[in-house]
């Protein structure tokens, strides 16, 4: 029987070096850019008091209700937190973003249903961006990036089982 040198036996060692990093899918970049651009545009418009041609109803509502500004700002902070979590490929970031996009899409649909033929361009634009975000968040590449990496099974230690023999 030949003795096996532990330095040359590759079956019982795990790969050395840093753990492999997970790749950030393209969909994460798309969702992050869409959501951050939406928050930045809304922040600039709100802070500067601009009324864009398609945002008349929202701006009027925000100017008349102080609590709406607080909710609006809180939603913006939540989106930024979700983008940071997604960028770091944290599962909670993906879950928070899915929730926020779903809520936004629901609010857009309620706005569309309530306003009927008076629906503004902004509602359709927000709906379209929410649909694109929801699409990318639910692609298999993005979902796989947020699944916990599976622990590698350790290779079997040399024993009678690994030799294919069965002990009586």
mmCIF file of C-alpha atoms in Angstrom:
data_model
loop_
_atom_site.group_PDB
_atom_site.id
_atom_site.type_symbol
_atom_site.label_atom_id
_atom_site.label_comp_id
_atom_site.label_asym_id
_atom_site.label_seq_id
_atom_site.Cartn_x
_atom_site.Cartn_y
_atom_site.Cartn_z
ATOM 1 C CA UNK A 1 0.000 0.000 0.000
ATOM 2 C CA UNK A 2 1.373 3.372 -0.983
ATOM 3 C CA UNK A 3 1.222 6.307 1.421
ATOM 4 C CA UNK A 4 -0.469 9.391 0.002
ATOM 5 C CA UNK A 5 1.304 12.679 0.521
ATOM 6 C CA UNK A 6 -1.145 15.276 1.917
ATOM 7 C CA UNK A 7 0.394 18.051 -0.177
ATOM 8 C CA UNK A 8 -0.364 16.285 -3.457
ATOM 9 C CA UNK A 9 -3.792 14.902 -2.592
ATOM 10 C CA UNK A 10 -6.267 17.359 -4.109
ATOM 11 C CA UNK A 11 -9.359 15.397 -3.139
ATOM 12 C CA UNK A 12 -9.328 16.422 0.499
ATOM 13 C CA UNK A 13 -8.587 20.117 0.159
ATOM 14 C CA UNK A 14 -10.851 22.990 -0.738
ATOM 15 C CA UNK A 15 -9.646 25.560 -3.247
ATOM 16 C CA UNK A 16 -7.329 28.085 -1.692
ATOM 17 C CA UNK A 17 -7.702 31.837 -2.045
ATOM 18 C CA UNK A 18 -10.621 34.210 -1.738
ATOM 19 C CA UNK A 19 -14.161 33.023 -2.245
ATOM 20 C CA UNK A 20 -15.433 33.603 -5.763
ATOM 21 C CA UNK A 21 -17.380 36.838 -6.110
ATOM 22 C CA UNK A 22 -20.874 36.866 -7.498
ATOM 23 C CA UNK A 23 -21.401 38.764 -10.716
ATOM 24 C CA UNK A 24 -23.847 41.636 -10.724
ATOM 25 C CA UNK A 25 -26.375 40.992 -13.510
ATOM 26 C CA UNK A 26 -27.276 43.677 -16.049
ATOM 27 C CA UNK A 27 -30.825 43.818 -14.648
ATOM 28 C CA UNK A 28 -29.535 45.084 -11.299
ATOM 29 C CA UNK A 29 -27.849 47.991 -13.078
ATOM 30 C CA UNK A 30 -30.994 48.790 -15.080
ATOM 31 C CA UNK A 31 -33.265 48.762 -12.023
ATOM 32 C CA UNK A 32 -30.792 50.784 -9.955
ATOM 33 C CA UNK A 33 -30.479 53.449 -12.666
ATOM 34 C CA UNK A 34 -34.231 53.682 -13.252
ATOM 35 C CA UNK A 35 -35.062 53.965 -9.569
ATOM 36 C CA UNK A 36 -32.261 56.400 -8.724
ATOM 37 C CA UNK A 37 -33.102 58.611 -11.716
ATOM 38 C CA UNK A 38 -36.737 58.678 -10.624
ATOM 39 C CA UNK A 39 -35.790 59.654 -7.060
ATOM 40 C CA UNK A 40 -33.321 62.328 -8.191
ATOM 41 C CA UNK A 41 -35.815 63.841 -10.645
ATOM 42 C CA UNK A 42 -38.561 63.856 -8.021
ATOM 43 C CA UNK A 43 -36.207 65.408 -5.462
ATOM 44 C CA UNK A 44 -35.044 68.155 -7.823
ATOM 45 C CA UNK A 45 -38.598 68.965 -8.899
ATOM 46 C CA UNK A 46 -39.835 69.023 -5.298
ATOM 47 C CA UNK A 47 -36.952 71.049 -3.863
ATOM 48 C CA UNK A 48 -36.954 73.628 -6.651
ATOM 49 C CA UNK A 49 -40.748 73.827 -6.684
ATOM 50 C CA UNK A 50 -40.912 73.211 -10.400
ATOM 51 C CA UNK A 51 -44.147 72.066 -11.920
ATOM 52 C CA UNK A 52 -43.441 69.912 -14.900
ATOM 53 C CA UNK A 53 -46.176 69.926 -17.544
ATOM 54 C CA UNK A 54 -47.169 66.363 -16.726
ATOM 55 C CA UNK A 55 -46.920 66.565 -12.909
ATOM 56 C CA UNK A 56 -49.611 69.121 -12.078
ATOM 57 C CA UNK A 57 -51.794 66.857 -9.904
ATOM 58 C CA UNK A 58 -48.903 65.403 -7.889
ATOM 59 C CA UNK A 59 -47.295 68.787 -7.222
ATOM 60 C CA UNK A 60 -50.605 70.288 -6.150
ATOM 61 C CA UNK A 61 -51.170 67.368 -3.801
ATOM 62 C CA UNK A 62 -47.669 67.670 -2.313
ATOM 63 C CA UNK A 63 -48.046 71.424 -1.819
ATOM 64 C CA UNK A 64 -51.421 71.065 -0.071
ATOM 65 C CA UNK A 65 -50.537 68.201 2.281
ATOM 66 C CA UNK A 66 -47.468 68.305 4.520
ATOM 67 C CA UNK A 67 -47.803 64.608 5.397
ATOM 68 C CA UNK A 68 -47.610 63.730 1.699
ATOM 69 C CA UNK A 69 -44.183 65.364 1.472
ATOM 70 C CA UNK A 70 -42.993 63.263 4.421
ATOM 71 C CA UNK A 71 -44.314 60.050 2.850
ATOM 72 C CA UNK A 72 -42.827 61.067 -0.502
ATOM 73 C CA UNK A 73 -39.420 61.698 1.106
ATOM 74 C CA UNK A 74 -39.621 58.410 3.054
ATOM 75 C CA UNK A 75 -40.337 56.500 -0.141
ATOM 76 C CA UNK A 76 -37.329 58.149 -1.779
ATOM 77 C CA UNK A 77 -35.075 57.138 1.124
ATOM 78 C CA UNK A 78 -36.448 53.579 0.984
ATOM 79 C CA UNK A 79 -35.646 53.383 -2.742
ATOM 80 C CA UNK A 80 -32.076 54.577 -2.151
ATOM 81 C CA UNK A 81 -31.643 52.015 0.660
ATOM 82 C CA UNK A 82 -33.019 49.269 -1.600
ATOM 83 C CA UNK A 83 -30.677 50.290 -4.434
ATOM 84 C CA UNK A 84 -27.676 50.137 -2.077
ATOM 85 C CA UNK A 85 -28.777 46.695 -0.862
ATOM 86 C CA UNK A 86 -29.277 45.484 -4.409
ATOM 87 C CA UNK A 87 -25.914 46.852 -5.525
ATOM 88 C CA UNK A 88 -24.262 44.873 -2.726
ATOM 89 C CA UNK A 89 -26.301 41.825 -3.855
ATOM 90 C CA UNK A 90 -28.086 41.563 -0.522
ATOM 91 C CA UNK A 91 -31.281 39.523 -0.520
ATOM 92 C CA UNK A 92 -33.102 42.127 1.604
ATOM 93 C CA UNK A 93 -32.262 44.817 -0.987
ATOM 94 C CA UNK A 94 -33.905 42.783 -3.725
ATOM 95 C CA UNK A 95 -36.960 42.037 -1.538
ATOM 96 C CA UNK A 96 -37.341 45.701 -0.570
ATOM 97 C CA UNK A 97 -37.036 46.813 -4.196
ATOM 98 C CA UNK A 98 -39.609 44.253 -5.340
ATOM 99 C CA UNK A 99 -41.975 45.552 -2.649
ATOM 100 C CA UNK A 100 -41.408 49.195 -3.571
ATOM 101 C CA UNK A 101 -41.805 48.595 -7.304
ATOM 102 C CA UNK A 102 -44.965 46.579 -6.666
ATOM 103 C CA UNK A 103 -46.407 49.325 -4.454
ATOM 104 C CA UNK A 104 -45.500 51.977 -7.009
ATOM 105 C CA UNK A 105 -47.119 49.982 -9.792
ATOM 106 C CA UNK A 106 -50.247 49.528 -7.681
ATOM 107 C CA UNK A 107 -50.432 53.276 -6.988
ATOM 108 C CA UNK A 108 -49.904 54.027 -10.684
ATOM 109 C CA UNK A 109 -52.709 51.652 -11.629
ATOM 110 C CA UNK A 110 -55.030 53.198 -9.024
ATOM 111 C CA UNK A 111 -54.189 56.653 -10.373
ATOM 112 C CA UNK A 112 -54.891 55.480 -13.913
ATOM 113 C CA UNK A 113 -58.192 53.895 -12.866
ATOM 114 C CA UNK A 114 -59.261 56.976 -10.898
ATOM 115 C CA UNK A 115 -58.387 59.547 -13.564
ATOM 116 C CA UNK A 116 -59.625 57.579 -16.575
ATOM 117 C CA UNK A 117 -59.210 59.573 -19.767
ATOM 118 C CA UNK A 118 -57.501 62.429 -17.872
ATOM 119 C CA UNK A 119 -54.480 60.234 -17.163
ATOM 120 C CA UNK A 120 -51.279 62.210 -17.555
ATOM 121 C CA UNK A 121 -48.123 61.328 -19.396
ATOM 122 C CA UNK A 122 -46.297 60.964 -16.057
ATOM 123 C CA UNK A 123 -48.605 58.136 -14.988
ATOM 124 C CA UNK A 124 -47.910 56.206 -18.171
ATOM 125 C CA UNK A 125 -44.188 56.914 -17.884
ATOM 126 C CA UNK A 126 -44.054 55.766 -14.247
ATOM 127 C CA UNK A 127 -46.095 52.686 -15.116
ATOM 128 C CA UNK A 128 -43.719 51.839 -17.956
ATOM 129 C CA UNK A 129 -40.634 52.269 -15.770
ATOM 130 C CA UNK A 130 -42.221 50.175 -13.020
ATOM 131 C CA UNK A 131 -43.048 47.418 -15.505
ATOM 132 C CA UNK A 132 -39.455 47.436 -16.816
ATOM 133 C CA UNK A 133 -38.137 47.333 -13.224
ATOM 134 C CA UNK A 134 -40.499 44.495 -12.296
ATOM 135 C CA UNK A 135 -39.456 42.584 -15.409
ATOM 136 C CA UNK A 136 -35.738 42.835 -14.601
ATOM 137 C CA UNK A 137 -36.262 42.082 -10.901
ATOM 138 C CA UNK A 138 -37.976 38.836 -11.847
ATOM 139 C CA UNK A 139 -35.523 37.581 -14.459
ATOM 140 C CA UNK A 140 -33.751 34.390 -13.512
ATOM 141 C CA UNK A 141 -30.304 36.029 -13.706
ATOM 142 C CA UNK A 142 -31.261 38.686 -11.159
ATOM 143 C CA UNK A 143 -33.058 36.245 -8.877
ATOM 144 C CA UNK A 144 -30.091 33.849 -8.971
ATOM 145 C CA UNK A 145 -27.743 36.667 -7.967
ATOM 146 C CA UNK A 146 -29.715 37.180 -4.754
ATOM 147 C CA UNK A 147 -29.971 33.551 -3.750
ATOM 148 C CA UNK A 148 -27.635 32.536 -0.945
ATOM 149 C CA UNK A 149 -24.550 30.814 -2.325
ATOM 150 C CA UNK A 150 -24.701 27.124 -1.669
ATOM 151 C CA UNK A 151 -22.117 25.700 0.663
ATOM 152 C CA UNK A 152 -19.799 23.384 -1.196
ATOM 153 C CA UNK A 153 -19.890 19.804 -0.102
ATOM 154 C CA UNK A 154 -16.578 18.682 1.274
ATOM 155 C CA UNK A 155 -14.967 15.913 -0.704
ATOM 156 C CA UNK A 156 -15.170 12.537 0.975
ATOM 157 C CA UNK A 157 -12.360 11.507 3.263
ATOM 158 C CA UNK A 158 -10.592 8.356 2.163
ATOM 159 C CA UNK A 159 -12.491 5.438 3.634
ATOM 160 C CA UNK A 160 -13.938 2.158 2.559
ATOM 161 C CA UNK A 161 -16.970 4.032 1.281
ATOM 162 C CA UNK A 162 -14.899 6.059 -1.112
ATOM 163 C CA UNK A 163 -13.251 2.879 -2.418
ATOM 164 C CA UNK A 164 -16.645 1.497 -3.347
ATOM 165 C CA UNK A 165 -16.586 -1.319 -0.831
ATOM 166 C CA UNK A 166 -19.434 -2.033 1.495
ATOM 167 C CA UNK A 167 -18.647 -3.072 5.041
ATOM 168 C CA UNK A 168 -20.676 -6.053 6.293
#
